[in-house]
PDB file of C-alpha atoms in Angstrom:
ATOM      1  CA  MET A 154       2.364  79.116  16.898  1.00  0.00           C
ATOM      2  CA  ALA A 155      -0.855  79.174  14.851  1.00  0.00           C
ATOM      3  CA  PHE A 156      -3.499  77.003  16.240  1.00  0.00           C
ATOM      4  CA  THR A 157      -6.387  76.162  13.837  1.00  0.00           C
ATOM      5  CA  THR A 158      -9.452  74.079  14.216  1.00  0.00           C
ATOM      6  CA  ALA A 159      -8.258  71.713  11.501  1.00  0.00           C
ATOM      7  CA  SER A 160      -4.833  71.195  13.311  1.00  0.00           C
ATOM      8  CA  PHE A 161      -6.662  70.562  16.619  1.00  0.00           C
ATOM      9  CA  ALA A 162      -8.896  68.106  14.906  1.00  0.00           C
ATOM     10  CA  GLY A 163      -5.926  66.250  13.341  1.00  0.00           C
ATOM     11  CA  ARG A 164      -4.180  66.008  16.674  1.00  0.00           C
ATOM     12  CA  VAL A 165      -7.374  64.610  18.355  1.00  0.00           C
ATOM     13  CA  LEU A 166      -7.913  62.033  15.539  1.00  0.00           C
ATOM     14  CA  GLY A 167      -4.191  61.199  15.609  1.00  0.00           C
ATOM     15  CA  ALA A 168      -4.297  60.599  19.340  1.00  0.00           C
ATOM     16  CA  ALA A 169      -7.478  58.562  19.109  1.00  0.00           C
ATOM     17  CA  GLY A 170      -5.902  56.415  16.517  1.00  0.00           C
ATOM     18  CA  LEU A 171      -2.972  55.847  18.464  1.00  0.00           C
ATOM     19  CA  MET A 172      -5.063  54.868  21.512  1.00  0.00           C
ATOM     20  CA  LEU A 173      -7.064  52.489  19.402  1.00  0.00           C
ATOM     21  CA  ALA A 174      -3.984  50.882  18.137  1.00  0.00           C
ATOM     22  CA  LEU A 175      -2.553  50.488  21.682  1.00  0.00           C
ATOM     23  CA  THR A 176      -5.816  49.071  22.944  1.00  0.00           C
ATOM     24  CA  ALA A 177      -6.029  46.619  20.051  1.00  0.00           C
ATOM     25  CA  THR A 178      -2.382  45.460  20.613  1.00  0.00           C
ATOM     26  CA  THR A 179      -3.014  45.156  24.354  1.00  0.00           C
ATOM     27  CA  ALA A 180      -6.096  43.207  23.918  1.00  0.00           C
ATOM     28  CA  LEU A 181      -4.456  40.863  21.350  1.00  0.00           C
ATOM     29  CA  ALA A 182      -1.512  40.337  23.531  1.00  0.00           C
ATOM     30  CA  ASP A 183      -3.864  39.240  26.294  1.00  0.00           C
ATOM     31  CA  TRP A 184      -5.685  36.751  23.975  1.00  0.00           C
ATOM     32  CA  PRO A 185      -7.747  34.813  24.911  1.00  0.00           C
ATOM     33  CA  GLU A 186      -9.715  37.141  27.057  1.00  0.00           C
ATOM     34  CA  LYS A 187     -12.958  35.008  26.711  1.00  0.00           C
ATOM     35  CA  ALA A 188     -14.037  31.699  25.720  1.00  0.00           C
ATOM     36  CA  VAL A 189     -12.950  30.186  22.280  1.00  0.00           C
ATOM     37  CA  THR A 190     -15.259  28.162  20.151  1.00  0.00           C
ATOM     38  CA  LEU A 191     -13.625  25.073  18.619  1.00  0.00           C
ATOM     39  CA  ILE A 192     -15.620  23.816  15.620  1.00  0.00           C
ATOM     40  CA  VAL A 193     -15.737  20.070  14.858  1.00  0.00           C
ATOM     41  CA  PRO A 194     -17.152  19.207  11.420  1.00  0.00           C
ATOM     42  CA  TRP A 195     -18.139  15.732  12.551  1.00  0.00           C
ATOM     43  CA  SER A 196     -20.783  14.423  14.976  1.00  0.00           C
ATOM     44  CA  ALA A 197     -20.437  14.045  18.712  1.00  0.00           C
ATOM     45  CA  GLY A 198     -19.038  10.680  19.854  1.00  0.00           C
ATOM     46  CA  GLY A 199     -16.916  10.049  16.838  1.00  0.00           C
ATOM     47  CA  GLY A 200     -13.111   9.947  16.621  1.00  0.00           C
ATOM     48  CA  THR A 201     -12.617  13.464  15.618  1.00  0.00           C
ATOM     49  CA  ASP A 202     -14.912  14.645  18.304  1.00  0.00           C
ATOM     50  CA  ALA A 203     -13.232  12.648  20.952  1.00  0.00           C
ATOM     51  CA  THR A 204      -9.728  13.743  20.137  1.00  0.00           C
ATOM     52  CA  ALA A 205     -10.930  17.300  19.779  1.00  0.00           C
ATOM     53  CA  ARG A 206     -12.324  17.381  23.232  1.00  0.00           C
ATOM     54  CA  ALA A 207      -8.927  16.043  24.565  1.00  0.00           C
ATOM     55  CA  VAL A 208      -7.147  18.769  22.823  1.00  0.00           C
ATOM     56  CA  ALA A 209      -9.732  21.426  23.929  1.00  0.00           C
ATOM     57  CA  GLU A 210      -9.193  20.316  27.621  1.00  0.00           C
ATOM     58  CA  GLY A 211      -5.423  20.806  27.018  1.00  0.00           C
ATOM     59  CA  LEU A 212      -5.726  24.227  25.538  1.00  0.00           C
ATOM     60  CA  GLU A 213      -8.091  25.438  28.326  1.00  0.00           C
ATOM     61  CA  LYS A 214      -5.593  24.338  30.870  1.00  0.00           C
ATOM     62  CA  ARG A 215      -2.665  26.064  29.169  1.00  0.00           C
ATOM     63  CA  LEU A 216      -4.387  29.288  27.939  1.00  0.00           C
ATOM     64  CA  GLY A 217      -6.727  29.930  30.812  1.00  0.00           C
ATOM     65  CA  GLN A 218     -10.016  30.195  29.031  1.00  0.00           C
ATOM     66  CA  PRO A 219     -12.737  27.713  27.953  1.00  0.00           C
ATOM     67  CA  PHE A 220     -12.393  26.056  24.670  1.00  0.00           C
ATOM     68  CA  ASN A 221     -15.965  24.982  23.782  1.00  0.00           C
ATOM     69  CA  VAL A 222     -16.398  22.251  21.184  1.00  0.00           C
ATOM     70  CA  VAL A 223     -19.270  22.874  18.799  1.00  0.00           C
ATOM     71  CA  ASN A 224     -20.257  20.174  16.380  1.00  0.00           C
ATOM     72  CA  ARG A 225     -21.234  21.525  12.994  1.00  0.00           C
ATOM     73  CA  THR A 226     -22.086  18.525  10.868  1.00  0.00           C
ATOM     74  CA  GLY A 227     -23.352  17.961   7.281  1.00  0.00           C
ATOM     75  CA  GLY A 228     -22.232  17.796   3.732  1.00  0.00           C
ATOM     76  CA  GLY A 229     -19.493  15.272   4.458  1.00  0.00           C
ATOM     77  CA  GLY A 230     -17.789  17.723   6.723  1.00  0.00           C
ATOM     78  CA  LEU A 231     -18.173  20.535   4.343  1.00  0.00           C
ATOM     79  CA  VAL A 232     -20.707  22.431   6.744  1.00  0.00           C
ATOM     80  CA  GLY A 233     -18.206  22.525   9.699  1.00  0.00           C
ATOM     81  CA  HIS A 234     -15.026  23.206   7.505  1.00  0.00           C
ATOM     82  CA  SER A 235     -16.956  26.167   5.931  1.00  0.00           C
ATOM     83  CA  ALA A 236     -17.812  27.548   9.370  1.00  0.00           C
ATOM     84  CA  ILE A 237     -14.074  27.599  10.294  1.00  0.00           C
ATOM     85  CA  VAL A 238     -13.186  29.360   7.011  1.00  0.00           C
ATOM     86  CA  GLU A 239     -15.952  31.929   7.289  1.00  0.00           C
ATOM     87  CA  ALA A 240     -15.305  32.742  10.943  1.00  0.00           C
ATOM     88  CA  LYS A 241     -13.992  36.159  11.973  1.00  0.00           C
ATOM     89  CA  PRO A 242     -10.090  35.885  12.186  1.00  0.00           C
ATOM     90  CA  ASP A 243      -9.821  37.177  15.564  1.00  0.00           C
ATOM     91  CA  GLY A 244      -8.786  33.908  17.318  1.00  0.00           C
ATOM     92  CA  TYR A 245     -12.183  33.316  19.059  1.00  0.00           C
ATOM     93  CA  THR A 246     -13.341  30.742  16.508  1.00  0.00           C
ATOM     94  CA  LEU A 247     -10.911  28.024  15.548  1.00  0.00           C
ATOM     95  CA  GLY A 248     -11.574  24.307  14.460  1.00  0.00           C
ATOM     96  CA  VAL A 249     -10.379  20.824  13.964  1.00  0.00           C
ATOM     97  CA  ILE A 250      -9.875  20.053  10.269  1.00  0.00           C
ATOM     98  CA  THR A 251      -9.622  16.620   8.683  1.00  0.00           C
ATOM     99  CA  ILE A 252      -8.448  15.293   5.365  1.00  0.00           C
ATOM    100  CA  GLU A 253     -11.744  15.886   3.754  1.00  0.00           C
ATOM    101  CA  SER A 254     -10.817  19.597   3.738  1.00  0.00           C
ATOM    102  CA  ALA A 255      -8.239  18.595   1.026  1.00  0.00           C
ATOM    103  CA  MET A 256     -10.936  16.895  -1.169  1.00  0.00           C
ATOM    104  CA  TYR A 257     -13.739  19.355  -1.631  1.00  0.00           C
ATOM    105  CA  LYS A 258     -12.115  21.292  -4.494  1.00  0.00           C
ATOM    106  CA  SER A 259     -11.536  18.196  -6.556  1.00  0.00           C
ATOM    107  CA  GLN A 260     -15.128  17.111  -5.896  1.00  0.00           C
ATOM    108  CA  GLY A 261     -16.428  20.450  -7.251  1.00  0.00           C
ATOM    109  CA  LEU A 262     -17.617  21.605  -3.915  1.00  0.00           C
ATOM    110  CA  PRO A 263     -17.078  25.393  -3.489  1.00  0.00           C
ATOM    111  CA  GLY A 264     -15.845  27.224  -0.265  1.00  0.00           C
ATOM    112  CA  VAL A 265     -13.061  25.168   1.156  1.00  0.00           C
ATOM    113  CA  THR A 266      -9.568  24.616  -0.326  1.00  0.00           C
ATOM    114  CA  PRO A 267      -6.283  23.961   1.392  1.00  0.00           C
ATOM    115  CA  GLU A 268      -5.538  27.615   0.969  1.00  0.00           C
ATOM    116  CA  SER A 269      -8.589  28.666   3.076  1.00  0.00           C
ATOM    117  CA  PHE A 270      -6.991  28.164   6.457  1.00  0.00           C
ATOM    118  CA  THR A 271      -4.332  29.329   8.922  1.00  0.00           C
ATOM    119  CA  TYR A 272      -2.702  26.146  10.001  1.00  0.00           C
ATOM    120  CA  LEU A 273      -1.835  25.762  13.678  1.00  0.00           C
ATOM    121  CA  GLY A 274      -0.594  22.195  13.820  1.00  0.00           C
ATOM    122  CA  ARG A 275      -1.443  18.471  13.445  1.00  0.00           C
ATOM    123  CA  PHE A 276      -2.027  16.336  16.500  1.00  0.00           C
ATOM    124  CA  ASN A 277      -3.143  13.012  15.077  1.00  0.00           C
ATOM    125  CA  ALA A 278      -2.772  10.874  11.890  1.00  0.00           C
ATOM    126  CA  ASP A 279      -3.946   7.288  11.582  1.00  0.00           C
ATOM    127  CA  PRO A 280      -3.337   5.642   8.315  1.00  0.00           C
ATOM    128  CA  ILE A 281      -5.808   3.518   6.425  1.00  0.00           C
ATOM    129  CA  ALA A 282      -4.941  -0.253   6.483  1.00  0.00           C
ATOM    130  CA  VAL A 283      -5.560  -3.153   4.156  1.00  0.00           C
ATOM    131  CA  ASN A 284      -7.502  -5.927   5.953  1.00  0.00           C
ATOM    132  CA  VAL A 285      -8.419  -9.333   4.642  1.00  0.00           C
ATOM    133  CA  ARG A 286     -10.015 -12.479   6.299  1.00  0.00           C
ATOM    134  CA  ALA A 287      -7.673 -14.423   8.611  1.00  0.00           C
ATOM    135  CA  ASP A 288      -8.019 -17.433   6.296  1.00  0.00           C
ATOM    136  CA  ALA A 289      -7.298 -15.428   3.117  1.00  0.00           C
ATOM    137  CA  PRO A 290      -4.378 -16.870   1.023  1.00  0.00           C
ATOM    138  CA  TYR A 291      -2.475 -13.615   1.053  1.00  0.00           C
ATOM    139  CA  ALA A 292       0.624 -13.591   3.323  1.00  0.00           C
ATOM    140  CA  ASP A 293       1.339  -9.911   2.537  1.00  0.00           C
ATOM    141  CA  LEU A 294       0.157  -6.834   0.616  1.00  0.00           C
ATOM    142  CA  GLY A 295       2.342  -7.880  -2.376  1.00  0.00           C
ATOM    143  CA  SER A 296       0.497 -11.185  -2.979  1.00  0.00           C
ATOM    144  CA  LEU A 297      -2.819  -9.557  -2.579  1.00  0.00           C
ATOM    145  CA  VAL A 298      -1.972  -6.906  -5.202  1.00  0.00           C
ATOM    146  CA  GLU A 299      -0.834  -9.485  -7.471  1.00  0.00           C
ATOM    147  CA  ALA A 300      -4.198 -11.180  -7.337  1.00  0.00           C
ATOM    148  CA  VAL A 301      -5.882  -7.880  -8.090  1.00  0.00           C
ATOM    149  CA  LYS A 302      -3.575  -7.253 -10.960  1.00  0.00           C
ATOM    150  CA  ALA A 303      -4.481 -10.638 -12.440  1.00  0.00           C
ATOM    151  CA  ASP A 304      -8.192  -9.936 -12.164  1.00  0.00           C
ATOM    152  CA  PRO A 305      -9.194  -6.619 -10.913  1.00  0.00           C
ATOM    153  CA  GLY A 306     -12.947  -7.467 -10.767  1.00  0.00           C
ATOM    154  CA  SER A 307     -12.599 -10.804  -8.795  1.00  0.00           C
ATOM    155  CA  LEU A 308     -11.750  -9.267  -5.400  1.00  0.00           C
ATOM    156  CA  ALA A 309     -14.448  -7.078  -3.780  1.00  0.00           C
ATOM    157  CA  ALA A 310     -13.148  -4.315  -1.455  1.00  0.00           C
ATOM    158  CA  SER A 311     -15.106  -1.898   0.737  1.00  0.00           C
ATOM    159  CA  GLY A 312     -14.851   0.328   3.783  1.00  0.00           C
ATOM    160  CA  ALA A 313     -16.721   3.516   2.839  1.00  0.00           C
ATOM    161  CA  ASN A 314     -18.960   5.134   0.213  1.00  0.00           C
ATOM    162  CA  ARG A 315     -17.692   5.474  -3.352  1.00  0.00           C
ATOM    163  CA  GLY A 316     -15.517   8.457  -3.304  1.00  0.00           C
ATOM    164  CA  GLY A 317     -14.821   8.365   0.279  1.00  0.00           C
ATOM    165  CA  LEU A 318     -11.305   8.222   1.655  1.00  0.00           C
ATOM    166  CA  SER A 319     -11.150   4.620   2.242  1.00  0.00           C
ATOM    167  CA  HIS A 320     -12.072   4.063  -1.424  1.00  0.00           C
ATOM    168  CA  LEU A 321      -9.585   6.581  -2.767  1.00  0.00           C
ATOM    169  CA  ALA A 322      -6.848   5.206  -0.656  1.00  0.00           C
ATOM    170  CA  TRP A 323      -7.446   1.677  -2.039  1.00  0.00           C
ATOM    171  CA  VAL A 324      -7.904   2.653  -5.725  1.00  0.00           C
ATOM    172  CA  GLY A 325      -5.053   5.248  -5.464  1.00  0.00           C
ATOM    173  CA  MET A 326      -2.771   2.560  -4.271  1.00  0.00           C
ATOM    174  CA  LEU A 327      -3.842   0.140  -7.086  1.00  0.00           C
ATOM    175  CA  GLY A 328      -3.358   2.994  -9.636  1.00  0.00           C
ATOM    176  CA  LYS A 329       0.375   3.375  -8.467  1.00  0.00           C
ATOM    177  CA  VAL A 330       1.065  -0.260  -9.428  1.00  0.00           C
ATOM    178  CA  GLY A 331      -0.736  -0.058 -12.828  1.00  0.00           C
ATOM    179  CA  VAL A 332      -4.314  -1.296 -12.103  1.00  0.00           C
ATOM    180  CA  ASP A 333      -7.033   0.852 -13.662  1.00  0.00           C
ATOM    181  CA  PRO A 334      -9.026   2.152 -10.649  1.00  0.00           C
ATOM    182  CA  ILE A 335     -12.238   2.097 -12.715  1.00  0.00           C
ATOM    183  CA  LYS A 336     -11.857  -1.669 -13.080  1.00  0.00           C
ATOM    184  CA  ALA A 337     -11.276  -2.224  -9.398  1.00  0.00           C
ATOM    185  CA  ASN A 338     -14.381  -3.883  -7.722  1.00  0.00           C
ATOM    186  CA  TRP A 339     -15.507  -1.474  -4.848  1.00  0.00           C
ATOM    187  CA  VAL A 340     -18.599  -2.253  -2.883  1.00  0.00           C
ATOM    188  CA  ALA A 341     -20.018   0.894  -1.304  1.00  0.00           C
ATOM    189  CA  SER A 342     -20.903   0.828   2.302  1.00  0.00           C
ATOM    190  CA  ASP A 343     -21.979   3.252   4.989  1.00  0.00           C
ATOM    191  CA  GLY A 344     -18.702   2.876   6.780  1.00  0.00           C
ATOM    192  CA  SER A 345     -16.071   0.489   8.129  1.00  0.00           C
ATOM    193  CA  ALA A 346     -18.500  -1.241  10.577  1.00  0.00           C
ATOM    194  CA  PRO A 347     -20.831  -2.879   7.898  1.00  0.00           C
ATOM    195  CA  ALA A 348     -17.850  -3.549   5.696  1.00  0.00           C
ATOM    196  CA  LEU A 349     -16.098  -5.585   8.268  1.00  0.00           C
ATOM    197  CA  GLN A 350     -19.314  -7.489   8.976  1.00  0.00           C
ATOM    198  CA  GLN A 351     -19.353  -8.272   5.175  1.00  0.00           C
ATOM    199  CA  LEU A 352     -15.630  -9.357   5.477  1.00  0.00           C
ATOM    200  CA  ALA A 353     -16.403 -11.653   8.341  1.00  0.00           C
ATOM    201  CA  ALA A 354     -19.260 -13.216   6.482  1.00  0.00           C
ATOM    202  CA  GLY A 355     -17.128 -13.760   3.256  1.00  0.00           C
ATOM    203  CA  ALA A 356     -19.182 -11.502   1.071  1.00  0.00           C
ATOM    204  CA  ILE A 357     -16.134  -9.362   0.324  1.00  0.00           C
ATOM    205  CA  GLN A 358     -12.458  -9.928   0.383  1.00  0.00           C
ATOM    206  CA  VAL A 359     -10.826  -6.650   1.338  1.00  0.00           C
ATOM    207  CA  VAL A 360     -11.606  -3.785   3.829  1.00  0.00           C
ATOM    208  CA  SER A 361      -9.806  -0.547   3.487  1.00  0.00           C
ATOM    209  CA  THR A 362     -10.064   1.058   6.978  1.00  0.00           C
ATOM    210  CA  SER A 363      -7.925   2.085  10.027  1.00  0.00           C
ATOM    211  CA  PRO A 364      -6.216  -0.667  12.042  1.00  0.00           C
ATOM    212  CA  ALA A 365      -7.941   0.686  15.060  1.00  0.00           C
ATOM    213  CA  GLU A 366     -11.412   0.031  13.539  1.00  0.00           C
ATOM    214  CA  ALA A 367     -10.360  -3.476  12.363  1.00  0.00           C
ATOM    215  CA  ARG A 368      -8.727  -4.444  15.681  1.00  0.00           C
ATOM    216  CA  ALA A 369     -11.678  -6.087  17.265  1.00  0.00           C
ATOM    217  CA  LEU A 370     -12.072  -8.476  14.295  1.00  0.00           C
ATOM    218  CA  VAL A 371      -8.234  -9.056  14.191  1.00  0.00           C
ATOM    219  CA  GLU A 372      -8.226  -9.860  17.877  1.00  0.00           C
ATOM    220  CA  ALA A 373     -11.025 -12.290  17.476  1.00  0.00           C
ATOM    221  CA  GLY A 374      -9.015 -14.151  14.839  1.00  0.00           C
ATOM    222  CA  GLU A 375     -11.413 -13.422  12.072  1.00  0.00           C
ATOM    223  CA  ALA A 376      -9.253 -10.845  10.197  1.00  0.00           C
ATOM    224  CA  LYS A 377      -5.608  -9.853   9.539  1.00  0.00           C
ATOM    225  CA  THR A 378      -4.072  -6.507   8.665  1.00  0.00           C
ATOM    226  CA  LEU A 379      -1.547  -6.760   5.828  1.00  0.00           C
ATOM    227  CA  ALA A 380      -0.143  -3.217   5.663  1.00  0.00           C
ATOM    228  CA  LEU A 381      -0.753   0.430   6.095  1.00  0.00           C
ATOM    229  CA  ILE A 382      -1.662   2.612   2.936  1.00  0.00           C
ATOM    230  CA  SER A 383       0.853   5.138   3.971  1.00  0.00           C
ATOM    231  CA  GLY A 384       4.373   6.336   3.654  1.00  0.00           C
ATOM    232  CA  GLU A 385       4.702   6.686   7.436  1.00  0.00           C
ATOM    233  CA  ARG A 386       4.839   3.705  10.006  1.00  0.00           C
ATOM    234  CA  SER A 387       2.420   4.120  12.908  1.00  0.00           C
ATOM    235  CA  ASN A 388       3.767   4.407  16.420  1.00  0.00           C
ATOM    236  CA  LEU A 389       0.799   2.362  17.570  1.00  0.00           C
ATOM    237  CA  TYR A 390       1.389  -0.513  15.007  1.00  0.00           C
ATOM    238  CA  PRO A 391       5.161  -0.285  14.505  1.00  0.00           C
ATOM    239  CA  ASP A 392       5.286  -3.881  13.052  1.00  0.00           C
ATOM    240  CA  LEU A 393       2.848  -3.190  10.177  1.00  0.00           C
ATOM    241  CA  PRO A 394       4.692  -2.395   6.946  1.00  0.00           C
ATOM    242  CA  THR A 395       3.623   0.434   4.675  1.00  0.00           C
ATOM    243  CA  ALA A 396       2.299   0.196   1.116  1.00  0.00           C
ATOM    244  CA  ASP A 397       5.338   2.292   0.127  1.00  0.00           C
ATOM    245  CA  GLU A 398       7.655  -0.252   1.545  1.00  0.00           C
ATOM    246  CA  ALA A 399       5.880  -3.380   0.157  1.00  0.00           C
ATOM    247  CA  LEU A 400       5.107  -2.088  -3.228  1.00  0.00           C
ATOM    248  CA  ASN A 401       7.814   0.426  -3.789  1.00  0.00           C
ATOM    249  CA  ILE A 402       5.429   3.296  -4.362  1.00  0.00           C
ATOM    250  CA  SER A 403       4.846   6.711  -3.022  1.00  0.00           C
ATOM    251  CA  TRP A 404       1.154   7.069  -1.740  1.00  0.00           C
ATOM    252  CA  SER A 405       0.244   8.487   1.576  1.00  0.00           C
ATOM    253  CA  PRO A 406      -3.374   9.567   1.857  1.00  0.00           C
ATOM    254  CA  LEU A 407      -3.007   9.778   5.578  1.00  0.00           C
ATOM    255  CA  PRO A 408      -6.169  10.777   7.399  1.00  0.00           C
ATOM    256  CA  PHE A 409      -5.244  13.538   9.812  1.00  0.00           C
ATOM    257  CA  ARG A 410      -6.795  15.803  12.489  1.00  0.00           C
ATOM    258  CA  GLY A 411      -5.388  19.307  13.226  1.00  0.00           C
ATOM    259  CA  LEU A 412      -6.053  22.707  14.426  1.00  0.00           C
ATOM    260  CA  ALA A 413      -6.737  25.573  12.154  1.00  0.00           C
ATOM    261  CA  GLY A 414      -8.478  28.765  11.884  1.00  0.00           C
ATOM    262  CA  PRO A 415      -9.712  31.197   9.179  1.00  0.00           C
ATOM    263  CA  LYS A 416      -7.259  32.874   6.815  1.00  0.00           C
ATOM    264  CA  ASP A 417      -5.143  35.707   8.398  1.00  0.00           C
ATOM    265  CA  LEU A 418      -5.352  34.787  12.002  1.00  0.00           C
ATOM    266  CA  PRO A 419      -3.172  37.341  14.106  1.00  0.00           C
ATOM    267  CA  PRO A 420       0.416  36.108  14.588  1.00  0.00           C
ATOM    268  CA  GLU A 421       0.052  36.287  18.481  1.00  0.00           C
ATOM    269  CA  VAL A 422      -2.834  33.812  18.288  1.00  0.00           C
ATOM    270  CA  VAL A 423      -0.913  31.441  16.021  1.00  0.00           C
ATOM    271  CA  GLU A 424       2.104  31.503  18.288  1.00  0.00           C
ATOM    272  CA  LYS A 425       0.082  30.824  21.479  1.00  0.00           C
ATOM    273  CA  VAL A 426      -2.061  28.118  19.988  1.00  0.00           C
ATOM    274  CA  SER A 427       0.735  26.378  18.083  1.00  0.00           C
ATOM    275  CA  ALA A 428       3.035  26.304  21.282  1.00  0.00           C
ATOM    276  CA  ALA A 429       0.117  25.038  23.445  1.00  0.00           C
ATOM    277  CA  LEU A 430      -0.720  22.277  20.911  1.00  0.00           C
ATOM    278  CA  LYS A 431       2.947  21.087  20.744  1.00  0.00           C
ATOM    279  CA  ASP A 432       3.055  20.979  24.547  1.00  0.00           C
ATOM    280  CA  ILE A 433      -0.284  19.014  24.544  1.00  0.00           C
ATOM    281  CA  THR A 434       1.157  16.406  22.221  1.00  0.00           C
ATOM    282  CA  GLU A 435       4.234  16.023  24.309  1.00  0.00           C
ATOM    283  CA  ASP A 436       2.190  15.337  27.509  1.00  0.00           C
ATOM    284  CA  ALA A 437       2.328  11.807  28.775  1.00  0.00           C
ATOM    285  CA  GLU A 438      -1.188  11.901  30.041  1.00  0.00           C
ATOM    286  CA  PHE A 439      -2.576  13.012  26.597  1.00  0.00           C
ATOM    287  CA  GLN A 440      -0.458  10.407  24.811  1.00  0.00           C
ATOM    288  CA  ALA A 441      -1.857   7.616  27.075  1.00  0.00           C
ATOM    289  CA  LEU A 442      -5.405   8.834  26.573  1.00  0.00           C
ATOM    290  CA  MET A 443      -5.047   8.843  22.850  1.00  0.00           C
ATOM    291  CA  ALA A 444      -3.384   5.431  22.759  1.00  0.00           C
ATOM    292  CA  SER A 445      -6.135   3.927  25.042  1.00  0.00           C
ATOM    293  CA  ARG A 446      -8.735   4.917  22.365  1.00  0.00           C
ATOM    294  CA  GLY A 447      -6.532   3.708  19.598  1.00  0.00           C
ATOM    295  CA  PHE A 448      -5.454   6.932  18.177  1.00  0.00           C
ATOM    296  CA  SER A 449      -1.816   7.919  17.415  1.00  0.00           C
ATOM    297  CA  VAL A 450      -0.175  11.280  18.421  1.00  0.00           C
ATOM    298  CA  ALA A 451       1.503  12.622  15.323  1.00  0.00           C
ATOM    299  CA  TYR A 452       2.562  16.220  15.825  1.00  0.00           C
ATOM    300  CA  GLN A 453       3.431  18.661  12.909  1.00  0.00           C
ATOM    301  CA  ASP A 454       3.898  22.415  13.244  1.00  0.00           C
ATOM    302  CA  GLY A 455       1.716  24.726  11.286  1.00  0.00           C
ATOM    303  CA  PRO A 456       3.914  25.094   8.060  1.00  0.00           C
ATOM    304  CA  THR A 457       4.585  21.365   7.897  1.00  0.00           C
ATOM    305  CA  PHE A 458       0.896  20.568   8.331  1.00  0.00           C
ATOM    306  CA  GLN A 459      -0.026  22.865   5.628  1.00  0.00           C
ATOM    307  CA  ALA A 460       2.456  21.125   3.257  1.00  0.00           C
ATOM    308  CA  THR A 461       1.037  17.803   4.303  1.00  0.00           C
ATOM    309  CA  VAL A 462      -2.508  19.050   3.380  1.00  0.00           C
ATOM    310  CA  GLU A 463      -1.513  20.470   0.124  1.00  0.00           C
ATOM    311  CA  THR A 464       0.319  17.256  -0.935  1.00  0.00           C
ATOM    312  CA  ALA A 465      -2.860  15.186   0.047  1.00  0.00           C
ATOM    313  CA  ALA A 466      -5.038  17.490  -1.946  1.00  0.00           C
ATOM    314  CA  THR A 467      -2.815  16.878  -5.000  1.00  0.00           C
ATOM    315  CA  GLY A 468      -2.646  13.029  -4.596  1.00  0.00           C
ATOM    316  CA  LEU A 469      -6.339  12.758  -3.792  1.00  0.00           C
ATOM    317  CA  GLY A 470      -7.240  14.830  -6.785  1.00  0.00           C
ATOM    318  CA  GLU A 471      -5.317  12.566  -9.030  1.00  0.00           C
ATOM    319  CA  ALA A 472      -6.979   9.467  -7.439  1.00  0.00           C
ATOM    320  CA  MET A 473     -10.380  10.958  -7.930  1.00  0.00           C
ATOM    321  CA  SER A 474      -9.654  11.797 -11.543  1.00  0.00           C
ATOM    322  CA  ALA A 475      -8.367   8.231 -12.292  1.00  0.00           C
ATOM    323  CA  ALA A 476     -11.420   6.855 -10.670  1.00  0.00           C
ATOM    324  CA  GLY A 477     -13.764   9.077 -12.640  1.00  0.00           C
ATOM    325  CA  LEU A 478     -14.895  11.011  -9.605  1.00  0.00           C
ATOM    326  CA  ALA A 479     -13.335  14.332 -10.088  1.00  0.00           C
ATOM    327  CA  LYS A 480     -15.554  17.353 -11.174  1.00  0.00           C
TER     328      LYS A 480
END
């Protein structure tokens, strides 16, 4: 048989390619072989950071390597979400994404859209609630909404900056029942804490924030929670009705926390992390830890989580447009 330099080179290159492929496959099958970075787009000490660290501990226990939480803050979460999107898709940089990832596109901010991620699963979802003073004359959400309908500017609501999720949840709900969101009286604040202080002082009439954040004021007898702005009842607050039930609407801007990575993560990584996350959310110790901090456990697998995010993006985009905030 003729044996040329070209044929010899071809066989060497072919063998080398095969070895590289086998090496890559073996390495991937053994993932993770080193520490994994878990990006959190919000500051240390907050709710997303706390829940992310609990999940990271569970992943480390199940997958045998450290999962190091790194807080990348700024730009209303855009800096951290962008870092997840732009990471090398090898499984060694993952992140916790929140509902803000579904809002940047409508805000005219580039770089992060619901299509930017590989979705691994949702582990938490805590709805925003409608809270009023304990002595307010509203027995339920329906009576409060009727008062807003009668005079949209007469009742001041707060809970976040204008364009923040608490604002959009409130005006989006009002839009569903025929109230012009632009006419709704929203008092911008730096978050739920100062808004709840204003509620207790009687300066405003409504605070749109999570029931966990309003719980201290409710337990002190100074406020009451009327309903959740959601289509899903909360396992932590099963007696609270949803706005969908009370108003016969469909509006669920449900704040979420879930695991994701950059686009095109290897299937083996997706399978391992997704299975580990499901196991974590079913663990009684994790559930008790989350409940003790006022957080629900609300698992969704990757494809379901992706559909949830895409639906949220559509609804929030419509709410921003109606409120004159979309770009």
